[in-house]
Amino acid sequence: MPDSLKTLVRSPQGVVGGGLCLLAIVLVVLGPWLAPFEPNALSFTARYQPPGPMHWFGTDQMGRDVLSRVMIGARDTIVMSLLATAIAMVLGAVIGTLSAYLGGWVDEAIMRTMDAIMAIPSLLFALLIVATLGKSDVNAVAAIAIAFTPGMVRVARSVALAVRTQDYVSAAIVRGESTSHIVVREMLPNIVAPVIVEGTVRVAFAVMLFATLSFLGLGAQPPSSEWGLMVSEARSHLFTAPWMMIMPGLCIALVAIGFNLLGDGLRDALNPRSRT
Amino acid sequence: MNAGYVGRRLLTTVYTLLVVSFLVFAMTQLLPADAAVTLLGNSATPEALASVRAQLGLDQPAWWQYWHWFSGVLSGDFGQSMRTGQAVAPMMFGALGRSLLLAFLALVLMLVIAIPLGIVSALRRGKAADLIIGIISYVGISLPEFVTATVLALLFADVLGWLPATGYVPLTEDVAGWLAHMILPTLTVSMILVAHVSRMVRSEMVDVMASDYIRAARLKGLSSRRVVLHHALRNAMLPTITIVALDVGYLLGGIIVVEEIFAIPGIGRALIVAVQSRDLPAIQAGVLIIAATYALANFLADLAYAWLDRRIQYA
Amino acid sequence: MNDALLRIDDYSLSYTTAHGSLPVLDGVTLSVAPGEVVGVVGESGSGKTSLAWAIMRYLAGNAIEHGGSIQLQGEELTTLKAARLRALRGGRLGMVFQDPSAALNPTLTLGSQMLEMLTRHRGVSRGEARRIAIETLGDVDLKNPESMLARYPHELSGGEKQRALIAGAFACRPACLIFDEPTTALDVINAAQVLELFGRLREETGVAALYISHDLALVSRIADHVCVLEKGRIVERAPGRKIFAAPDHPYTQSLVAAVPNPRRRLVAESEIAAHANARERPPLLTLRGISVDYGQRTTLARWLKRPDPRFRALNPFDLEIAHGEIVGVVGESGSGKSTLAKALTGLVNHRGEILLDGEAVSSTPRGRADYRRRVQLVFQHPDGSLNPRQRIGELIGRSYRLYGLPEGETLSQAVARSLEEVRLDPTLASRYPHELSGGQKQRVAIARAFAARPDVVICDEITAALDVSVQATVIALLLDLRRRHGTAYLFITHDINLIQQIAHRVAVMYRGDRVELSSAEELADGPKHAYTRALLAATPTIASSARVIDDEFSAPTMDQE
């Protein structure tokens, strides 16, 4: 693991991605303390101000400071996306490993069903769940988690299948190890790394998907300053105050780029072929 | 291509559609909305509601309702819209036609841009061209459609004034007008796909170029041109077929957002309207049609793959 | 020699890595005269493959050349222009690779890959190229050359592919051919046929060749001169037939000593006599009618009248192993020898009965647990059998945790003793497997098996992935451990030379059948079965020269539906 970390830090992808992700985490943790203004403080004298020394990201139609709103909104967008991906990762790892372990027709049935769920585009799936359960950020998280699970199942299963045929698993069987030892101690440590890589890339998708749901009015609800919602609200003022829309849009893109880069960097760092 | 493979693949496609139909039905059953109340309004008498429920079969057990709905679907009857009272099928298939035109344009644009980008990137690996294409694709893959769409609209419709911001003109009425309205949505939808597919083509191409048989081909003294075009390209393109087919799912999802933003009366927009008004039969029909389109695309891609790559039949 | 065809002068090469510069070739000087075959022998890391790439001018991006020259027919290759080089490659200067499957593009027919070479280097039309290709393939005894041209690589067997590739290389009328371990990926009998073909084509065409291999016995059999490469330096150059007789350099001497010689027994005959009284006890391990079927037929498949996918990997197999006995199992790939190991260790289901000390194993759970401790397995690839995410101490400690610690020892003491027993530094306990060399890893696997205090250890090709000098030390270690603990071995291998050195009895397997079971003396006096004779004839040894191959057991072509 330390070797992989070194490789990661040496690659430009790893440095830029890790830096962006770190910045995002800082925003999530310290956002409310760092924000220069109260995010919901209205000011009729300071409406539609373009970015300047006072308001770096400008102000919106009610005179609220866009930078402060973006900093507070980081919590909604990033935490929700991380949460959704984490749930999908755990569900996917469990179902995928189980499916690979059971094999035979059970595996076939699980995988064909996962394929079937994947035939519904994740956005559509999320729409469907939100329509069923009602509009809220928690439901949006559930929707994204469920929509992402089949993909994670696929990854976990294919890794688990590859690990299962390894000689060290055979060696453990020959020694007479218990099933729980084989799964937990021999197999799992070798499955986790690729699943984490896939999960990291997925966070980027989750950020975009969550923002899209909020944009469509089906995720976070006003007065939240979730970034997708901010873009949606800014659309009617697009021509008078484009920064209202560009700033949160840029943030979504930067966070997504960060997780994409970090995921690819991790993939290279954890790939034994690239280390030789 | 052997019949067994086609049969097996067809079977899984049918299974996929069965599971999707079941999922869609089960989920819409969970909807808190009472179809009868939606139809008659809150002031309806209990007797009237009961009679409508009986008429719609809502008092029957769930499996009966599923079968009733599903057998209708098989004969092309998706039920009546609760919002407009009209048959869902013609409305949805009409919308699907408009969406497929958009999807087709986006797919063609994507292939025309993404494949050359990926190949250039792989062959110039580590050089400036590779780096620039890499950065562009990272940005492209990280911009959600609603951001791209808004920025494009701001630029081309407002600042430059070259193209209409929103709206739709039927192809049958005015080809030029249709095309003008289609340019921005097509660009938006294909942006993420271009980024994704070009990266995939690049990595496939890099793997192939590093393979032993390419090394062998070079050491046979063949020209670089022949090595790339004759030996490498076909092998790198094969996995790309599967990737593109899987991306059709993403494309269909992206179309939903883009149609909403650019006010195109396609199936995505119809679905959002249906979700917002909790129009059960319309939601069911929309999701099922989109999933079927996706499943069909993947089925065709797998057949194409099997036909092009003879090894698979023996695997 | 001024008339040399290929001439390498004081050539040095290194690779730039993250840990600095890694020298690969150091002042290499060698020459190949017209019509001569020069063998280059070296162990892994000796730089022998880098030498081939250097001659072909196909160097990795991080390779740095430090002077020296490479000349083909007087033409300097190191400064050659790309276009000129392309005309040379595959034409005057050809190459045959180790793995014939990897050298062929899987999506192009054999014909299109042969024709493009012929049209490029012979300057003939496609029709003419086709005629030459058909003639060439027929000339190397490939059946139906015309239909073969239309086939894809996966439709040919490994031996067929390699013969076609060699035929293609010769058909371009090269001045010099470079062979990089062309038979290593093939079975013994296939390899012998490929070598025979090489010998014949060389005689007919008079092409000079540089033959690179790790196998000293093989190279000395076919090469006029042998160069021994150690860590990038040529330490000895001698005529092929003399290098075994009188090696000069200490490295060559150690290499020659490490090559298994079937005539030199490593196990004293008297030992078997000492174990004769053990034979009166019930045998340690008795196998009665062990057979294995792979694949299963589902009801649906039967209903759809699909072809039955089941096949028998191992036909009923009987064997008794006495206490302290070494039984060898030898065969080519697909002979069922590894399936036997899997069946004995419970990795695949089998029919038949296993008895330990005369008692059926599967009767009680206690009996099964006892069997698992007393019968240990060591795998071919330590990279696979040692979990990459566990430390060496954990890996060996697992055996002690499962089967109990010896009295008066802590776990870390026991692990340290285990490591010392296989002659490894006890401080390695805190390392991960990837930090160890291949030989060290295999010792760890052996230590793990012996930590269980087994009565019999099944060794499944455990030296196949190792260099010959490392193999010799691992074999010495095994024999030493046996002397100390009286352990019996079931030693599975494809190397009939090696097995004749160490086994008391040898079982020969062919396509799932045990065709012969003889004592080592009987085998030395002359094998009973025709297949064993063919196998022995095909195997190059230190002493032997080329012999005729028994055609009856030539590798079959892959069956096509």
Short mmCIF file of N, CA and C in Angstrom, two decimals, chain A residues 13 109 112-113 115-125 127-135 154 205 208 211-212 215-216 218 227-228 231-232 235 238-239 242 245-246 249-250 252-254 256-257 260-261 264 273, chain B residues 12 15-17 19-20 23-24 27-28 30-32 138-139 141-147 150-151 153-154 158 166 192 199 207 246 249-250 252-254 256-257 260-261 271-272 275-276 278 283 286-287 290-291 294-295:
data_model
loop_
_atom_site.label_atom_id
_atom_site.label_comp_id
_atom_site.label_asym_id
_atom_site.label_seq_id
_atom_site.Cartn_x
_atom_site.Cartn_y
_atom_site.Cartn_z
N GLN A 13 -1.65 13.04 -12.44
CA GLN A 13 -3.07 12.81 -12.20
C GLN A 13 -3.36 12.74 -10.72
N ALA A 109 -28.52 -15.81 -12.16
CA ALA A 109 -29.76 -15.07 -11.92
C ALA A 109 -29.46 -13.67 -11.40
N ARG A 112 -27.87 -11.52 -14.30
CA ARG A 112 -28.81 -11.13 -15.36
C ARG A 112 -29.78 -10.06 -14.84
N THR A 113 -30.14 -10.17 -13.55
CA THR A 113 -31.03 -9.17 -12.98
C THR A 113 -30.32 -7.82 -12.87
N ASP A 115 -27.93 -6.83 -14.83
CA ASP A 115 -27.90 -6.34 -16.21
C ASP A 115 -29.21 -5.64 -16.55
N ALA A 116 -30.31 -6.27 -16.11
CA ALA A 116 -31.62 -5.72 -16.42
C ALA A 116 -31.78 -4.35 -15.77
N ILE A 117 -31.34 -4.23 -14.50
CA ILE A 117 -31.46 -2.93 -13.84
C ILE A 117 -30.61 -1.89 -14.56
N MET A 118 -29.46 -2.35 -15.07
CA MET A 118 -28.59 -1.41 -15.78
C MET A 118 -29.18 -0.98 -17.11
N ALA A 119 -30.20 -1.67 -17.58
CA ALA A 119 -30.84 -1.27 -18.83
C ALA A 119 -31.65 0.01 -18.64
N ILE A 120 -31.92 0.37 -17.38
CA ILE A 120 -32.57 1.65 -17.12
C ILE A 120 -31.47 2.66 -16.83
N PRO A 121 -31.32 3.70 -17.67
CA PRO A 121 -30.27 4.70 -17.42
C PRO A 121 -30.37 5.23 -16.00
N SER A 122 -29.21 5.48 -15.35
CA SER A 122 -29.25 5.83 -13.92
C SER A 122 -30.08 7.07 -13.65
N LEU A 123 -30.04 8.04 -14.55
CA LEU A 123 -30.83 9.23 -14.32
C LEU A 123 -32.32 8.89 -14.31
N LEU A 124 -32.71 8.04 -15.27
CA LEU A 124 -34.11 7.64 -15.38
C LEU A 124 -34.51 6.85 -14.14
N PHE A 125 -33.62 5.99 -13.69
CA PHE A 125 -33.89 5.19 -12.51
C PHE A 125 -34.08 6.10 -11.30
N LEU A 127 -34.96 9.21 -11.38
CA LEU A 127 -36.23 9.91 -11.58
C LEU A 127 -37.38 9.08 -11.06
N LEU A 128 -37.34 7.79 -11.42
CA LEU A 128 -38.41 6.87 -11.07
C LEU A 128 -38.53 6.74 -9.56
N ILE A 129 -37.39 6.60 -8.89
CA ILE A 129 -37.42 6.42 -7.44
C ILE A 129 -37.88 7.69 -6.75
N VAL A 130 -37.39 8.83 -7.24
CA VAL A 130 -37.80 10.09 -6.64
C VAL A 130 -39.30 10.31 -6.86
N ALA A 131 -39.79 9.94 -8.03
CA ALA A 131 -41.21 10.06 -8.30
C ALA A 131 -42.01 9.18 -7.34
N THR A 132 -41.46 8.02 -7.00
CA THR A 132 -42.15 7.09 -6.12
C THR A 132 -42.11 7.56 -4.68
N LEU A 133 -40.92 7.94 -4.22
CA LEU A 133 -40.74 8.23 -2.80
C LEU A 133 -40.97 9.70 -2.48
N GLY A 134 -41.00 10.55 -3.48
CA GLY A 134 -41.17 11.97 -3.23
C GLY A 134 -39.86 12.72 -3.40
N LYS A 135 -39.99 14.07 -3.60
CA LYS A 135 -38.79 14.86 -3.84
C LYS A 135 -38.11 15.18 -2.50
N ARG A 154 -21.05 -5.60 -10.55
CA ARG A 154 -20.29 -6.16 -11.67
C ARG A 154 -18.80 -6.13 -11.41
N PHE A 205 -19.42 10.80 -10.95
CA PHE A 205 -20.73 10.65 -11.59
C PHE A 205 -21.85 11.02 -10.62
N MET A 208 -22.37 14.69 -10.33
CA MET A 208 -23.08 15.22 -11.50
C MET A 208 -24.55 14.82 -11.49
N ALA A 211 -26.49 16.70 -8.73
CA ALA A 211 -26.72 18.07 -9.17
C ALA A 211 -27.81 18.11 -10.25
N THR A 212 -27.77 17.12 -11.15
CA THR A 212 -28.78 17.08 -12.21
C THR A 212 -30.18 16.90 -11.64
N PHE A 215 -31.18 20.05 -10.17
CA PHE A 215 -31.46 20.97 -11.27
C PHE A 215 -32.88 20.77 -11.78
N LEU A 216 -33.29 19.49 -11.87
CA LEU A 216 -34.63 19.18 -12.37
C LEU A 216 -35.68 19.37 -11.28
N LEU A 218 -35.79 17.77 -8.40
CA LEU A 218 -36.17 16.50 -7.77
C LEU A 218 -35.21 16.09 -6.66
N TRP A 227 -25.38 22.83 -5.40
CA TRP A 227 -24.87 23.48 -6.60
C TRP A 227 -25.79 23.33 -7.82
N GLY A 228 -26.38 22.15 -7.98
CA GLY A 228 -27.29 21.94 -9.10
C GLY A 228 -28.50 22.84 -8.99
N VAL A 231 -27.60 26.38 -9.95
CA VAL A 231 -27.57 26.57 -11.40
C VAL A 231 -28.99 26.70 -11.92
N SER A 232 -29.87 25.83 -11.42
CA SER A 232 -31.26 25.85 -11.87
C SER A 232 -31.89 27.21 -11.58
N ARG A 235 -30.79 30.09 -13.82
CA ARG A 235 -31.07 30.08 -15.27
C ARG A 235 -31.95 31.24 -15.70
N LEU A 238 -29.89 34.21 -16.35
CA LEU A 238 -28.71 33.84 -17.10
C LEU A 238 -28.11 35.03 -17.84
N PHE A 239 -28.99 35.83 -18.47
CA PHE A 239 -28.46 36.87 -19.34
C PHE A 239 -28.06 38.11 -18.58
N PRO A 242 -24.67 36.06 -15.56
CA PRO A 242 -24.22 34.70 -15.91
C PRO A 242 -23.34 34.07 -14.83
N MET A 245 -24.67 31.37 -12.49
CA MET A 245 -24.76 30.01 -13.00
C MET A 245 -23.37 29.42 -13.23
N ILE A 246 -22.44 30.27 -13.71
CA ILE A 246 -21.12 29.74 -14.08
C ILE A 246 -20.34 29.28 -12.86
N GLY A 249 -21.58 25.96 -11.45
CA GLY A 249 -21.34 24.98 -12.53
C GLY A 249 -19.88 24.59 -12.58
N LEU A 250 -19.01 25.59 -12.45
CA LEU A 250 -17.57 25.36 -12.46
C LEU A 250 -17.16 24.47 -11.28
N ILE A 252 -18.99 22.22 -9.73
CA ILE A 252 -19.40 20.84 -10.00
C ILE A 252 -18.34 20.18 -10.87
N ALA A 253 -17.97 20.89 -11.94
CA ALA A 253 -17.00 20.33 -12.88
C ALA A 253 -15.67 20.06 -12.19
N LEU A 254 -15.20 21.00 -11.36
CA LEU A 254 -13.90 20.82 -10.70
C LEU A 254 -13.91 19.62 -9.76
N ALA A 256 -15.88 17.05 -9.93
CA ALA A 256 -15.96 15.84 -10.76
C ALA A 256 -14.61 15.51 -11.39
N ILE A 257 -13.92 16.55 -11.89
CA ILE A 257 -12.59 16.33 -12.45
C ILE A 257 -11.66 15.76 -11.39
N ASN A 260 -12.45 12.12 -10.78
CA ASN A 260 -12.04 11.34 -11.96
C ASN A 260 -10.53 11.13 -12.00
N LEU A 261 -9.79 12.23 -11.77
CA LEU A 261 -8.33 12.15 -11.80
C LEU A 261 -7.82 11.25 -10.68
N ASP A 264 -8.44 7.59 -11.55
CA ASP A 264 -7.52 7.08 -12.57
C ASP A 264 -6.11 6.95 -12.01
N ARG A 273 1.08 -4.03 -12.84
CA ARG A 273 1.81 -3.96 -14.11
C ARG A 273 2.56 -2.64 -14.25
N THR B 12 -31.54 -13.55 -22.97
CA THR B 12 -31.19 -12.62 -21.89
C THR B 12 -31.83 -11.25 -22.14
N TYR B 15 -35.32 -11.54 -20.96
CA TYR B 15 -35.32 -11.56 -19.50
C TYR B 15 -35.14 -10.14 -18.96
N THR B 16 -34.22 -9.41 -19.57
CA THR B 16 -34.00 -8.02 -19.16
C THR B 16 -35.30 -7.23 -19.21
N LEU B 17 -36.01 -7.37 -20.32
CA LEU B 17 -37.24 -6.58 -20.47
C LEU B 17 -38.30 -7.03 -19.46
N VAL B 19 -37.69 -8.23 -16.42
CA VAL B 19 -37.31 -7.67 -15.12
C VAL B 19 -37.63 -6.19 -15.07
N VAL B 20 -37.31 -5.47 -16.17
CA VAL B 20 -37.59 -4.04 -16.19
C VAL B 20 -39.09 -3.79 -16.05
N LEU B 23 -40.02 -4.39 -12.48
CA LEU B 23 -39.52 -3.31 -11.62
C LEU B 23 -40.36 -2.05 -11.76
N VAL B 24 -40.61 -1.69 -13.02
CA VAL B 24 -41.36 -0.47 -13.29
C VAL B 24 -42.75 -0.57 -12.69
N MET B 27 -42.61 -0.46 -8.85
CA MET B 27 -42.32 0.85 -8.31
C MET B 27 -43.49 1.80 -8.43
N THR B 28 -44.16 1.72 -9.55
CA THR B 28 -45.30 2.63 -9.69
C THR B 28 -46.43 2.22 -8.76
N LEU B 30 -45.93 1.54 -5.75
CA LEU B 30 -45.59 2.16 -4.47
C LEU B 30 -45.97 3.63 -4.43
N LEU B 31 -46.27 4.19 -5.61
CA LEU B 31 -46.60 5.61 -5.67
C LEU B 31 -47.76 5.91 -4.72
N PRO B 32 -47.58 6.95 -3.90
CA PRO B 32 -48.65 7.29 -2.95
C PRO B 32 -49.93 7.76 -3.66
N TYR B 138 -10.99 15.16 -19.85
CA TYR B 138 -11.31 15.22 -18.41
C TYR B 138 -12.35 16.30 -18.14
N VAL B 139 -12.19 17.45 -18.80
CA VAL B 139 -13.17 18.52 -18.61
C VAL B 139 -14.52 18.09 -19.16
N ILE B 141 -15.79 15.15 -19.54
CA ILE B 141 -16.47 14.09 -18.81
C ILE B 141 -16.99 14.59 -17.47
N SER B 142 -16.50 15.76 -17.04
CA SER B 142 -16.87 16.26 -15.72
C SER B 142 -17.91 17.38 -15.76
N LEU B 143 -18.37 17.73 -16.95
CA LEU B 143 -19.39 18.78 -17.05
C LEU B 143 -20.76 18.15 -17.23
N PRO B 144 -21.66 18.31 -16.27
CA PRO B 144 -23.01 17.76 -16.45
C PRO B 144 -23.71 18.46 -17.61
N GLU B 145 -24.65 17.74 -18.23
CA GLU B 145 -25.33 18.29 -19.41
C GLU B 145 -25.98 19.64 -19.14
N PHE B 146 -26.54 19.78 -17.93
CA PHE B 146 -27.29 21.03 -17.71
C PHE B 146 -26.36 22.26 -17.68
N VAL B 147 -25.11 22.02 -17.26
CA VAL B 147 -24.15 23.13 -17.28
C VAL B 147 -23.73 23.42 -18.73
N THR B 150 -26.52 25.10 -20.67
CA THR B 150 -26.74 26.50 -20.33
C THR B 150 -25.64 27.39 -20.90
N VAL B 151 -24.40 26.92 -20.80
CA VAL B 151 -23.29 27.71 -21.33
C VAL B 151 -23.40 27.85 -22.84
N ALA B 153 -26.06 27.66 -24.68
CA ALA B 153 -27.19 28.53 -25.02
C ALA B 153 -26.81 29.99 -24.82
N LEU B 154 -26.11 30.25 -23.72
CA LEU B 154 -25.67 31.62 -23.43
C LEU B 154 -24.79 32.14 -24.57
N ASP B 158 -27.43 33.77 -27.10
CA ASP B 158 -27.52 35.13 -26.57
C ASP B 158 -26.38 36.03 -27.07
N THR B 166 -34.13 27.74 -27.53
CA THR B 166 -34.96 26.57 -27.23
C THR B 166 -35.98 26.38 -28.34
N ILE B 192 -20.12 14.63 -23.28
CA ILE B 192 -19.63 13.65 -22.29
C ILE B 192 -19.24 12.36 -23.00
N ARG B 199 -11.41 8.42 -24.59
CA ARG B 199 -10.50 7.85 -23.60
C ARG B 199 -10.45 6.34 -23.71
N ASP B 207 -3.19 -0.39 -25.41
CA ASP B 207 -2.99 -1.81 -25.07
C ASP B 207 -2.61 -2.61 -26.30
N LEU B 246 -22.84 0.38 -24.44
CA LEU B 246 -23.14 0.66 -23.03
C LEU B 246 -23.40 2.14 -22.83
N GLY B 249 -26.93 3.90 -23.03
CA GLY B 249 -27.70 4.10 -21.81
C GLY B 249 -27.49 5.50 -21.27
N TYR B 250 -26.22 5.92 -21.26
CA TYR B 250 -25.92 7.25 -20.77
C TYR B 250 -26.50 8.30 -21.70
N LEU B 252 -29.17 8.06 -23.52
CA LEU B 252 -30.62 8.17 -23.32
C LEU B 252 -30.92 8.96 -22.05
N GLY B 253 -30.08 8.79 -21.02
CA GLY B 253 -30.25 9.58 -19.81
C GLY B 253 -29.99 11.05 -20.07
N GLY B 254 -28.92 11.32 -20.82
CA GLY B 254 -28.57 12.71 -21.13
C GLY B 254 -29.65 13.38 -21.92
N ILE B 256 -32.77 13.05 -21.68
CA ILE B 256 -33.86 13.50 -20.81
C ILE B 256 -33.61 14.95 -20.37
N VAL B 257 -32.38 15.20 -19.88
CA VAL B 257 -32.05 16.54 -19.39
C VAL B 257 -32.08 17.55 -20.54
N GLU B 260 -35.43 18.55 -21.76
CA GLU B 260 -36.07 19.43 -20.79
C GLU B 260 -35.55 20.87 -20.96
N ILE B 261 -34.22 20.99 -21.08
CA ILE B 261 -33.63 22.33 -21.16
C ILE B 261 -33.97 23.03 -22.47
N LEU B 271 -41.47 12.12 -20.21
CA LEU B 271 -41.30 11.40 -18.96
C LEU B 271 -41.27 12.34 -17.76
N ILE B 272 -40.55 13.45 -17.93
CA ILE B 272 -40.46 14.39 -16.80
C ILE B 272 -41.83 14.97 -16.49
N VAL B 275 -43.64 12.27 -14.68
CA VAL B 275 -43.21 12.11 -13.29
C VAL B 275 -43.79 13.24 -12.44
N GLN B 276 -43.74 14.47 -12.99
CA GLN B 276 -44.22 15.60 -12.20
C GLN B 276 -45.72 15.54 -11.96
N ARG B 278 -47.34 12.67 -11.92
CA ARG B 278 -47.60 11.31 -11.42
C ARG B 278 -48.56 10.54 -12.32
N ILE B 283 -45.55 7.03 -17.16
CA ILE B 283 -44.24 6.72 -16.59
C ILE B 283 -43.83 5.31 -16.98
N GLY B 286 -42.95 5.08 -20.65
CA GLY B 286 -41.71 5.78 -20.98
C GLY B 286 -40.49 5.00 -20.56
N VAL B 287 -40.49 4.52 -19.30
CA VAL B 287 -39.32 3.80 -18.80
C VAL B 287 -39.13 2.51 -19.60
N ILE B 290 -37.69 3.21 -23.08
CA ILE B 290 -36.27 3.59 -23.05
C ILE B 290 -35.39 2.37 -22.75
N ALA B 291 -35.82 1.56 -21.76
CA ALA B 291 -35.04 0.37 -21.42
C ALA B 291 -34.98 -0.59 -22.60
N TYR B 294 -32.49 0.58 -25.12
CA TYR B 294 -31.14 0.32 -24.66
C TYR B 294 -30.79 -1.18 -24.80
N ALA B 295 -31.72 -2.03 -24.38
CA ALA B 295 -31.47 -3.47 -24.45
C ALA B 295 -31.27 -3.90 -25.91
#
